[in-house]
Coordinates of C-alpha atoms in Angstrom, one line a residue:
Chain A
M1321 CA 249.4 181.3 -71.5
S1322 CA 251.4 178.2 -71.2
L1323 CA 250.2 176.0 -68.4
R1324 CA 252.5 174.5 -65.7
I1325 CA 250.3 171.9 -64.1
L1326 CA 250.5 170.3 -60.7
V1327 CA 248.3 167.2 -60.5
G1328 CA 247.3 165.6 -57.3
C1329 CA 247.5 161.7 -57.1
K1330 CA 246.1 159.9 -54.1
R1331 CA 246.8 156.2 -53.5
V1332 CA 243.5 154.6 -52.4
I1333 CA 242.1 151.1 -52.0
D1334 CA 241.0 150.0 -55.5
Y1335 CA 237.4 150.9 -56.3
A1336 CA 236.4 147.3 -57.0
V1337 CA 237.6 146.0 -53.6
K1338 CA 234.9 145.4 -50.9
V1339 CA 236.4 147.0 -47.9
R1340 CA 236.4 145.3 -44.5
V1341 CA 236.3 147.1 -41.1
K1342 CA 239.0 146.2 -38.7
P1343 CA 237.8 144.1 -35.7
D1344 CA 239.0 146.8 -33.3
H1345 CA 237.0 149.4 -35.1
S1346 CA 240.0 151.7 -35.6
G1347 CA 239.6 151.8 -39.4
V1348 CA 239.4 149.6 -42.4
V1349 CA 241.8 146.8 -43.4
T1350 CA 244.4 148.2 -45.8
Q1351 CA 247.2 145.7 -45.5
G1352 CA 247.5 143.2 -48.3
V1353 CA 244.6 145.0 -50.1
K1354 CA 244.9 146.1 -53.7
H1355 CA 245.5 149.9 -54.0
S1356 CA 245.5 152.1 -57.1
L1357 CA 245.4 155.7 -58.2
N1358 CA 242.2 157.3 -57.1
P1359 CA 239.9 157.2 -60.2
F1360 CA 239.1 160.9 -60.1
D1361 CA 242.8 161.7 -60.0
E1362 CA 243.4 159.4 -63.0
I1363 CA 240.9 161.7 -64.8
A1364 CA 242.9 164.7 -63.6
V1365 CA 246.2 163.3 -64.9
E1366 CA 244.5 162.4 -68.2
E1367 CA 243.3 165.9 -68.6
A1368 CA 246.7 167.4 -67.8
V1369 CA 248.3 165.1 -70.5
R1370 CA 245.7 166.1 -73.0
L1371 CA 246.3 169.8 -72.3
K1372 CA 250.0 169.1 -73.0
E1373 CA 249.3 167.2 -76.1
K1374 CA 247.3 170.1 -77.4
K1375 CA 250.3 172.3 -76.6
H1376 CA 248.5 174.3 -73.9
A1377 CA 250.8 172.9 -71.2
S1378 CA 254.5 172.9 -70.9
E1379 CA 255.1 170.7 -67.9
I1380 CA 253.1 168.3 -65.7
I1381 CA 254.2 167.5 -62.2
A1382 CA 252.4 164.7 -60.3
V1383 CA 252.2 165.0 -56.5
S1384 CA 251.3 162.4 -53.9
C1385 CA 251.3 162.8 -50.1
G1386 CA 251.6 159.7 -48.0
P1387 CA 253.7 156.6 -47.2
A1388 CA 256.5 155.2 -49.4
A1389 CA 253.9 153.1 -51.4
C1390 CA 252.6 156.4 -53.0
Q1391 CA 255.6 156.3 -55.3
E1392 CA 253.9 153.4 -57.2
T1393 CA 250.9 155.7 -57.7
L1394 CA 253.2 158.4 -58.9
R1395 CA 254.8 156.0 -61.4
T1396 CA 251.4 155.4 -62.8
A1397 CA 250.9 159.1 -63.4
L1398 CA 254.4 159.3 -65.0
A1399 CA 253.5 156.4 -67.3
M1400 CA 250.3 158.2 -68.3
G1401 CA 252.4 161.2 -69.4
A1402 CA 253.4 163.3 -66.4
D1403 CA 256.9 164.7 -66.7
K1404 CA 258.1 164.5 -63.1
A1405 CA 256.8 163.6 -59.7
I1406 CA 257.1 164.9 -56.2
H1407 CA 256.5 162.5 -53.3
V1408 CA 255.7 164.3 -50.0
E1409 CA 256.4 161.5 -47.5
V1410 CA 254.1 161.2 -44.6
S1411 CA 254.4 158.4 -42.1
E1412 CA 251.7 155.7 -41.8
A1413 CA 250.8 157.1 -38.3
E1414 CA 250.5 160.7 -39.5
Y1415 CA 248.7 159.6 -42.7
A1416 CA 245.8 158.2 -40.7
T1417 CA 244.8 161.7 -39.7
L1418 CA 246.0 163.6 -42.8
Q1419 CA 243.1 165.7 -44.1
P1420 CA 242.5 168.0 -47.0
V1421 CA 243.3 170.9 -44.7
H1422 CA 246.9 169.6 -44.6
V1423 CA 247.1 168.5 -48.3
S1424 CA 245.8 171.8 -49.6
K1425 CA 248.6 173.7 -47.7
I1426 CA 251.2 171.2 -49.2
L1427 CA 249.8 171.7 -52.7
A1428 CA 249.8 175.5 -52.2
K1429 CA 253.5 175.4 -51.2
L1430 CA 254.4 173.2 -54.1
A1431 CA 252.5 175.4 -56.5
E1432 CA 254.8 178.2 -55.3
R1433 CA 257.9 176.1 -55.5
T1434 CA 257.2 174.7 -59.0
Q1435 CA 255.6 177.9 -60.3
A1436 CA 252.5 176.0 -61.3
N1437 CA 249.6 178.1 -62.6
L1438 CA 247.1 175.2 -62.7
I1439 CA 246.4 172.7 -60.0
L1440 CA 244.3 169.7 -61.2
V1441 CA 242.9 167.2 -58.7
G1442 CA 240.0 164.7 -58.7
K1443 CA 236.7 166.0 -57.2
Q1444 CA 236.9 163.5 -54.4
A1445 CA 239.0 160.5 -53.1
I1446 CA 237.0 157.3 -53.1
D1447 CA 238.3 156.4 -49.6
D1448 CA 237.4 159.4 -47.4
D1449 CA 234.8 160.7 -49.9
L1450 CA 235.5 164.2 -48.6
N1451 CA 235.4 166.4 -51.8
Q1452 CA 237.4 169.3 -50.2
T1453 CA 241.0 169.4 -51.5
A1454 CA 240.5 171.5 -54.6
Q1455 CA 238.3 174.0 -52.9
M1456 CA 240.6 174.3 -49.9
T1457 CA 243.7 174.7 -52.1
A1458 CA 242.0 177.5 -54.0
G1459 CA 241.1 179.1 -50.7
V1460 CA 244.7 178.9 -49.3
L1461 CA 246.1 180.4 -52.5
D1462 CA 243.3 182.8 -53.1
W1463 CA 242.9 181.4 -56.6
P1464 CA 239.6 180.9 -58.3
Q1465 CA 238.2 177.3 -58.4
G1466 CA 236.4 175.2 -61.0
T1467 CA 235.0 172.2 -59.2
F1468 CA 233.2 169.0 -60.5
V1469 CA 234.4 169.9 -64.0
S1470 CA 233.3 168.0 -67.1
Q1471 CA 234.9 170.3 -69.7
V1472 CA 237.9 172.6 -69.6
E1473 CA 239.3 174.8 -72.3
P1474 CA 242.1 177.4 -72.1
E1475 CA 241.3 180.8 -73.6
G1476 CA 243.9 183.4 -73.3
D1477 CA 244.8 183.9 -69.6
S1478 CA 241.6 182.1 -68.5
L1479 CA 239.9 178.7 -68.5
K1480 CA 236.4 178.1 -69.9
I1481 CA 234.8 175.5 -67.7
V1482 CA 231.7 173.4 -67.6
R1483 CA 230.7 172.2 -64.2
E1484 CA 228.4 169.4 -63.1
V1485 CA 225.9 170.8 -60.6
D1486 CA 222.6 169.7 -59.1
G1487 CA 220.0 169.9 -61.9
G1488 CA 222.3 170.2 -64.8
L1489 CA 225.4 172.0 -66.0
E1490 CA 227.0 175.4 -65.2
H1491 CA 229.4 177.4 -67.4
I1492 CA 232.0 179.6 -65.8
K1493 CA 235.2 181.3 -66.7
V1494 CA 238.2 181.4 -64.3
K1495 CA 241.4 183.4 -64.6
L1496 CA 244.7 181.7 -64.3
P1497 CA 246.3 180.7 -61.9
A1498 CA 243.4 178.4 -60.9
V1499 CA 242.5 175.2 -59.2
V1500 CA 240.3 172.6 -61.1
S1501 CA 238.7 169.4 -59.8
A1502 CA 237.8 166.6 -62.3
D1503 CA 234.4 165.0 -62.4
L1504 CA 233.8 161.5 -63.9
R1505 CA 232.7 162.8 -67.3
L1506 CA 235.7 165.0 -68.0
N1507 CA 237.5 162.3 -70.0
E1508 CA 238.3 158.6 -70.4
P1509 CA 241.7 158.0 -68.9
R1510 CA 244.2 156.1 -71.1
Y1511 CA 246.0 152.9 -70.1
A1512 CA 249.7 153.1 -69.5
T1513 CA 251.5 151.0 -72.1
L1514 CA 254.4 148.8 -71.2
P1515 CA 257.0 151.0 -73.0
N1516 CA 255.6 154.0 -71.2
I1517 CA 255.7 152.1 -67.9
M1518 CA 259.4 151.4 -68.6
K1519 CA 260.1 155.0 -69.5
A1520 CA 258.3 156.2 -66.3
K1521 CA 260.9 154.4 -64.3
K1522 CA 263.5 156.9 -65.6
K1523 CA 261.5 160.0 -65.0
P1524 CA 262.6 162.2 -62.0
M1525 CA 260.9 161.8 -58.6
E1526 CA 261.7 164.3 -55.9
K1527 CA 261.2 163.3 -52.3
L1528 CA 260.1 165.9 -49.7
S1529 CA 258.5 166.0 -46.3
A1530 CA 255.8 168.3 -45.0
K1531 CA 258.4 169.8 -42.7
D1532 CA 260.6 170.7 -45.8
L1533 CA 257.6 172.7 -47.0
G1534 CA 256.9 174.3 -43.6
V1535 CA 253.4 172.7 -43.3
D1536 CA 252.2 171.5 -40.0
I1537 CA 250.3 168.2 -40.3
A1538 CA 249.3 167.8 -36.7
A1539 CA 246.0 165.9 -36.4
R1540 CA 242.8 167.9 -36.5
I1541 CA 240.5 165.0 -36.0
K1542 CA 240.4 161.9 -33.8
V1543 CA 238.8 158.8 -35.3
V1544 CA 236.5 157.6 -32.5
N1545 CA 235.2 154.5 -34.2
V1546 CA 234.8 152.9 -37.6
A1547 CA 231.9 150.5 -37.9
E1548 CA 230.2 148.4 -40.5
P1549 CA 227.1 150.0 -42.0
P1550 CA 223.8 148.5 -40.9
V1551 CA 223.0 145.3 -42.8
R1552 CA 219.7 145.2 -44.7
E1553 CA 217.5 142.2 -44.0
A1554 CA 217.5 139.9 -46.9
G1555 CA 214.4 140.5 -49.0
A1556 CA 212.2 138.0 -50.9
K1557 CA 211.9 137.3 -54.6
V1558 CA 208.5 137.4 -56.2
E1559 CA 207.4 135.4 -59.2
N1560 CA 205.6 137.9 -61.3
V1561 CA 204.4 141.5 -61.7
D1562 CA 201.1 140.9 -60.0
E1563 CA 202.9 139.6 -56.9
L1564 CA 205.3 142.6 -57.0
L1565 CA 202.5 145.1 -57.2
G1566 CA 200.5 143.3 -54.6
K1567 CA 203.4 143.5 -52.1
L1568 CA 203.9 147.2 -52.8
K1569 CA 200.3 147.8 -52.2
D1570 CA 200.4 145.9 -48.9
L1571 CA 203.4 148.0 -47.8
G1572 CA 201.5 151.1 -48.7
R1573 CA 204.2 152.2 -51.3
I1574 CA 201.7 152.5 -54.1
Chain B
M525 CA 221.0 188.0 -58.1
T526 CA 221.1 187.0 -54.5
I527 CA 222.0 184.6 -51.9
F528 CA 220.6 184.0 -48.4
L529 CA 222.4 182.7 -45.4
A530 CA 220.5 181.4 -42.5
V531 CA 222.7 181.0 -39.5
V532 CA 221.9 180.0 -36.0
R533 CA 224.2 180.2 -33.0
M534 CA 224.3 176.7 -31.6
R535 CA 224.3 176.1 -27.9
S536 CA 222.9 172.7 -27.5
Q537 CA 222.7 169.4 -29.3
S538 CA 218.9 169.7 -29.9
L539 CA 219.5 173.1 -31.5
M540 CA 222.0 171.5 -33.9
A541 CA 219.4 169.1 -35.2
E542 CA 217.1 172.1 -35.8
L543 CA 219.9 173.9 -37.6
V544 CA 220.5 170.9 -39.8
G545 CA 216.8 170.8 -40.7
N546 CA 216.8 174.5 -41.4
Y547 CA 219.5 174.1 -43.9
A548 CA 217.9 171.2 -45.6
Y549 CA 214.8 173.3 -45.7
G550 CA 216.5 176.5 -46.9
E551 CA 218.2 174.9 -49.8
R552 CA 215.0 173.4 -51.2
S553 CA 213.4 176.8 -51.2
C554 CA 216.5 178.6 -52.7
P555 CA 217.0 177.8 -56.3
S556 CA 220.3 179.1 -57.5
D557 CA 218.6 180.9 -60.4
A558 CA 216.3 182.9 -58.2
T559 CA 216.4 186.5 -59.1
D560 CA 214.8 187.9 -56.0
V561 CA 216.0 187.0 -52.5
S562 CA 213.0 188.4 -50.6
G563 CA 210.7 185.4 -51.2
V564 CA 213.4 183.0 -50.2
A565 CA 214.3 185.0 -47.1
S566 CA 210.7 185.2 -45.9
E567 CA 210.3 181.5 -46.4
A568 CA 213.6 180.7 -44.6
G569 CA 212.5 183.0 -41.8
K570 CA 209.5 180.8 -41.2
A571 CA 211.6 177.7 -40.6
D572 CA 211.4 176.6 -36.9
G573 CA 214.5 177.3 -34.9
V574 CA 215.9 180.1 -37.1
K575 CA 216.7 182.9 -34.7
K576 CA 218.5 185.2 -37.0
L577 CA 218.3 185.5 -40.8
L578 CA 221.1 187.3 -42.7
V579 CA 220.5 188.3 -46.2
A580 CA 223.2 189.2 -48.7
D581 CA 221.5 190.8 -51.6
D582 CA 224.0 191.9 -54.2
A583 CA 224.1 191.6 -58.0
S584 CA 227.7 190.4 -57.9
L585 CA 226.5 187.2 -56.3
D586 CA 224.7 186.2 -59.5
G587 CA 225.7 182.5 -60.2
L588 CA 226.8 182.1 -56.6
L589 CA 230.5 181.9 -57.4
P590 CA 232.5 180.6 -54.4
E591 CA 235.1 183.4 -54.8
R592 CA 232.2 185.8 -53.9
V593 CA 230.0 183.8 -51.6
A594 CA 232.8 182.6 -49.3
P595 CA 233.8 186.3 -48.3
V596 CA 230.1 186.9 -47.3
I597 CA 230.2 183.9 -45.0
L598 CA 233.6 185.0 -43.6
A599 CA 232.4 188.5 -42.9
S600 CA 229.3 187.0 -41.1
Q601 CA 231.6 184.7 -39.1
K602 CA 233.9 187.6 -38.2
Q603 CA 231.0 189.6 -36.8
F604 CA 229.0 186.8 -35.0
N605 CA 231.6 184.2 -34.2
F606 CA 229.6 181.1 -34.9
T607 CA 230.8 177.8 -33.4
H608 CA 229.3 175.8 -36.3
I609 CA 228.8 176.6 -40.0
V610 CA 226.6 174.1 -41.7
G611 CA 225.3 173.5 -45.2
P612 CA 223.6 170.7 -47.0
S613 CA 225.6 168.2 -49.1
T614 CA 224.6 169.9 -52.3
A615 CA 226.8 170.9 -55.2
F616 CA 226.6 174.5 -54.0
A617 CA 227.6 174.0 -50.4
K618 CA 230.3 171.4 -51.3
N619 CA 231.8 174.0 -53.6
V620 CA 231.7 176.9 -51.1
L621 CA 232.2 175.6 -47.6
P622 CA 235.6 174.0 -47.9
R623 CA 236.9 177.3 -49.3
V624 CA 235.5 179.0 -46.2
A625 CA 237.1 176.3 -44.1
A626 CA 240.5 176.9 -45.7
K627 CA 240.3 180.6 -44.9
L628 CA 239.5 179.8 -41.3
D629 CA 242.1 177.1 -41.1
V630 CA 239.5 174.5 -40.2
S631 CA 239.2 170.9 -41.3
P632 CA 235.7 170.6 -42.6
I633 CA 233.5 167.5 -42.2
S634 CA 231.6 166.3 -45.3
D635 CA 228.3 164.6 -45.6
V636 CA 227.4 164.2 -41.9
L637 CA 224.8 161.5 -41.1
D638 CA 224.5 162.1 -37.4
I639 CA 225.5 164.6 -34.8
K640 CA 226.7 162.9 -31.5
S641 CA 227.8 166.1 -29.7
E642 CA 229.1 169.6 -30.5
D643 CA 232.3 168.2 -31.8
T644 CA 231.6 164.5 -32.6
F645 CA 230.1 163.6 -35.9
V646 CA 229.2 160.5 -37.9
R647 CA 229.9 160.2 -41.7
P648 CA 230.2 157.5 -44.3
I649 CA 233.6 156.6 -45.9
Y650 CA 234.4 154.1 -48.7
A651 CA 231.2 154.6 -50.6
G652 CA 229.1 154.0 -47.4
N653 CA 230.8 150.7 -46.7
A654 CA 232.1 151.9 -43.4
I655 CA 230.7 154.5 -41.0
Q656 CA 233.2 156.7 -39.2
T657 CA 232.6 158.6 -36.0
L658 CA 235.1 161.4 -35.6
Q659 CA 235.9 164.1 -33.1
T660 CA 237.3 167.4 -34.3
S661 CA 239.5 169.7 -32.4
D662 CA 238.9 172.8 -34.5
A663 CA 237.4 175.8 -32.8
V664 CA 234.8 176.3 -35.6
K665 CA 233.1 173.2 -37.0
I666 CA 232.3 173.4 -40.7
L667 CA 229.9 170.7 -41.8
T668 CA 227.9 169.6 -44.8
V669 CA 225.0 167.4 -43.8
R670 CA 223.2 164.7 -45.8
A671 CA 219.7 166.0 -46.1
S672 CA 218.1 162.5 -46.3
S673 CA 219.4 161.7 -42.9
F674 CA 217.5 164.5 -41.1
D675 CA 213.9 165.5 -41.1
A676 CA 212.9 168.9 -42.4
V677 CA 211.7 171.3 -39.8
G678 CA 208.3 172.9 -39.5
T679 CA 207.4 176.3 -40.8
S680 CA 206.0 178.3 -37.8
G681 CA 209.1 180.4 -37.2
S682 CA 209.2 184.2 -37.5
A683 CA 212.8 185.4 -37.9
T684 CA 213.1 188.8 -39.6
P685 CA 215.6 189.2 -42.4
E686 CA 218.5 191.6 -41.8
S687 CA 221.4 192.6 -44.0
A688 CA 224.5 190.4 -43.9
P689 CA 227.8 192.1 -43.1
K690 CA 229.6 193.4 -46.1
A691 CA 232.1 191.1 -47.7
E692 CA 235.7 192.3 -47.7
G693 CA 238.5 191.9 -50.3
V694 CA 236.4 190.3 -53.0
K695 CA 238.2 189.8 -56.3
L696 CA 235.5 190.2 -58.9
D697 CA 237.8 189.7 -61.9
I698 CA 239.1 186.2 -61.1
S699 CA 235.9 184.3 -61.9
T700 CA 232.9 184.9 -64.1
Y701 CA 229.5 183.2 -64.1
V702 CA 228.4 182.6 -67.7
K703 CA 225.2 180.5 -67.7
S704 CA 223.4 177.4 -66.4
E705 CA 221.9 174.6 -68.4
I706 CA 219.3 173.2 -66.0
S707 CA 217.3 170.2 -67.0
K708 CA 213.6 171.1 -66.7
S709 CA 211.3 168.5 -65.3
E710 CA 207.8 168.4 -63.9
R711 CA 208.7 165.4 -61.8
P712 CA 209.7 165.7 -58.1
D713 CA 213.3 166.6 -57.3
L714 CA 215.5 163.5 -57.2
S715 CA 217.2 164.2 -53.8
S716 CA 214.0 164.8 -51.9
A717 CA 211.5 162.6 -53.8
K718 CA 209.5 160.0 -51.7
K719 CA 209.7 157.6 -54.6
V720 CA 212.5 157.1 -57.2
I721 CA 212.5 154.9 -60.3
S722 CA 216.0 154.3 -61.6
G723 CA 217.2 152.7 -64.8
G724 CA 220.6 151.2 -65.6
R725 CA 222.5 149.8 -68.5
G726 CA 219.8 147.2 -69.0
M727 CA 217.5 149.9 -70.4
K728 CA 219.6 149.6 -73.6
S729 CA 218.8 153.1 -74.9
G730 CA 217.6 156.6 -74.0
D731 CA 214.3 156.1 -75.8
N732 CA 213.5 153.1 -73.6
F733 CA 213.7 155.4 -70.6
K734 CA 210.2 156.7 -71.7
M735 CA 208.8 153.6 -70.0
L736 CA 210.4 154.7 -66.7
Y737 CA 209.1 158.2 -67.1
D738 CA 205.6 156.9 -67.6
L739 CA 205.9 154.6 -64.6
A740 CA 207.3 157.5 -62.5
D741 CA 204.4 159.7 -63.5
K742 CA 201.9 157.1 -62.4
L743 CA 203.6 156.8 -59.1
G744 CA 204.5 160.5 -58.6
A745 CA 208.2 159.4 -58.6
A746 CA 211.4 161.0 -59.6
V747 CA 213.6 159.3 -62.2
G748 CA 217.2 158.4 -61.5
A749 CA 219.9 156.4 -63.2
S750 CA 223.1 154.4 -62.7
R751 CA 226.4 155.6 -63.9
A752 CA 226.3 153.1 -66.7
A753 CA 223.1 154.6 -68.0
V754 CA 224.6 158.1 -67.8
D755 CA 227.9 157.1 -69.4
A756 CA 226.0 155.4 -72.2
G757 CA 224.2 158.7 -72.8
F758 CA 220.7 157.4 -72.0
V759 CA 220.1 160.3 -69.6
S760 CA 221.8 163.4 -68.3
N761 CA 224.4 163.1 -65.5
D762 CA 222.4 165.1 -63.0
L763 CA 220.1 162.0 -62.7
Q764 CA 223.0 159.8 -61.5
V765 CA 222.4 158.1 -58.2
G766 CA 225.5 156.8 -56.3
Q767 CA 228.8 157.6 -54.5
T768 CA 229.6 160.4 -56.9
G769 CA 226.1 161.4 -57.9
K770 CA 223.1 162.1 -55.8
I771 CA 222.4 160.3 -52.5
V772 CA 218.8 159.4 -52.1
A773 CA 216.8 157.7 -49.3
P774 CA 213.2 157.6 -50.6
D775 CA 210.4 155.5 -49.2
L776 CA 210.4 153.5 -52.4
Y777 CA 213.4 152.9 -54.7
V778 CA 212.8 150.8 -57.9
A779 CA 216.0 149.7 -59.6
I780 CA 215.4 148.5 -63.1
G781 CA 218.1 147.0 -65.2
I782 CA 220.7 148.0 -62.6
S783 CA 223.2 145.3 -61.4
G784 CA 224.0 147.1 -58.1
A785 CA 227.7 148.0 -58.1
I786 CA 229.2 149.2 -54.8
Q787 CA 229.2 152.8 -56.1
H788 CA 225.5 152.7 -57.0
L789 CA 224.4 151.1 -53.7
A790 CA 226.2 153.9 -51.9
G791 CA 223.6 156.3 -53.3
M792 CA 220.4 154.4 -52.5
K793 CA 220.8 151.7 -49.9
D794 CA 219.2 153.7 -47.1
S795 CA 215.9 153.7 -49.0
K796 CA 213.0 152.3 -47.0
T797 CA 211.8 149.8 -49.6
I798 CA 214.0 148.7 -52.4
V799 CA 212.6 146.9 -55.4
A800 CA 214.8 145.3 -58.1
I801 CA 213.8 144.1 -61.5
N802 CA 216.7 142.4 -63.3
K803 CA 216.9 139.3 -65.6
D804 CA 220.2 138.2 -63.9
A805 CA 219.2 136.4 -60.7
E806 CA 222.8 136.7 -59.5
A807 CA 222.9 140.5 -59.7
P808 CA 224.2 142.1 -56.4
I809 CA 221.2 144.4 -56.4
F810 CA 219.1 141.5 -55.2
Q811 CA 221.2 141.3 -52.0
V812 CA 219.8 144.7 -50.8
A813 CA 216.4 144.5 -52.5
D814 CA 213.3 143.9 -50.3
I815 CA 211.4 142.7 -53.3
G816 CA 213.1 141.2 -56.2
L817 CA 211.7 140.2 -59.6
V818 CA 213.9 138.2 -61.9
A819 CA 212.4 139.1 -65.3
D820 CA 213.1 140.8 -68.6
L821 CA 212.4 144.5 -67.9
F822 CA 211.0 145.0 -71.4
Q823 CA 208.1 142.7 -70.4
A824 CA 207.9 143.5 -66.7
V825 CA 207.8 147.3 -67.0
P826 CA 205.0 147.5 -69.6
E827 CA 203.0 145.0 -67.6
M828 CA 203.5 147.2 -64.5
L829 CA 202.3 150.2 -66.4
E830 CA 199.2 148.3 -67.5
K831 CA 198.3 146.9 -64.1
I832 CA 199.4 149.6 -61.7
D833 CA 196.2 151.7 -61.8
K834 CA 194.2 148.6 -60.9
F835 CA 196.4 147.9 -57.8
K836 CA 196.5 151.5 -56.8
S837 CA 192.7 151.7 -56.6
K838 CA 192.3 148.4 -54.7

């Protein structure tokens, strides 16, 4: 069965940035901070492109929900090999309370609209760390889910999947259409080359709103406070192993 | 194959804490490869605070596929109208509960660290570099809780198992459980161990991890690893500690040859005592370590192995 893949691309603060909490405790500082494609979504895009290179997939559509800057994120996915992009524009204000409960409904509507039979997303976004979107999208659509996936292989009208679970690995098989979420070890994402970045500028990008899709994105949560985590007291360095073991003994840890 | 669900109707804040404990407790005693639910159920029934114990015992639940487990939870919800549905932040609950939430049109809350009231919860964001308190307006609250942030409850309860309501509309043909490859280990479980010894890229090879296993065995500790060590193939990925691996908070965490990237710190910085052994004095791990030793691990670890018994018996 030829795959038509919808791949979720979230724009997040770059993983290497040390985030700072806003002085008014309403959130973290995002202005002027380097953003990039969520690392897990990068893995999802890479897997989609590999499936297409192996002739399992016919088309890859990258999707991002959020403010206008998400279009840069989508261009990255296009430069990696996605065929076209859909930007579901959400205002900055609405984006602050946009949750997987909303995104999953948007993805479900888009799957219908694009006749996708595989939705690939990262297992979690490194900003909210929720780890929900794949599972919820599968729930909305009543499709099977393969989450935290480290290996995926099409076989007839199904996917053979290896999942990373507590204690080891799990093998399952899901029937298409399905939702899959990528874990770190699924693949090593490629770098977009300059010629591909140039080509990506010419690839089609459709702009929609949640309203166009009939999805209500009213807030479900209210952020009461965002605080710095407790700071650890600076520790001491020891000179040698004897001192180290002595201290551990004194603390009752050995 | 079987699954158990322990669910308590929550009326007060104190009960919530108990519920959280019950789940942390239940999960530990419910290995997913258990073939008989009765042992698990009787153990879960002994957990303090459990008022009702629902047991779903059905061969189709083998492998605990979310397409089959979620309908069981939904059927129970339909009958009992719980205000809160809670699970631990394990691979199993993280897989199933958001699916349940979507069916109930609820925005779930992941990895809860603290419960302020019936609708207000505390959770980490940005790899634990910020702590968010949020209030939800959903009628049913669906949470996964971080087990290391709550104490396990006692075992003097006496709830009697009863059959869970029958799941409706289950599609058996859309997903199939094939098999599990579970790493067997005599050492304590990483997530709940009181002591953890972790190795990073500095270990240089999988063979060198033997030193850490030996040290762990002397201390009764579990062994963990950084992403770099997993990616380099030194150890299997289920040992990874960090933002995307396991979150641990043991009494003692010994980081050996680990630089201390943000993503690793996210998984261990709530440990009571952190020890770092690294030859790079500038490594960020020293900023969170209570005790730091700047040394070549290939000298320091064998020396620890040699001397530890002497110190233990002092």
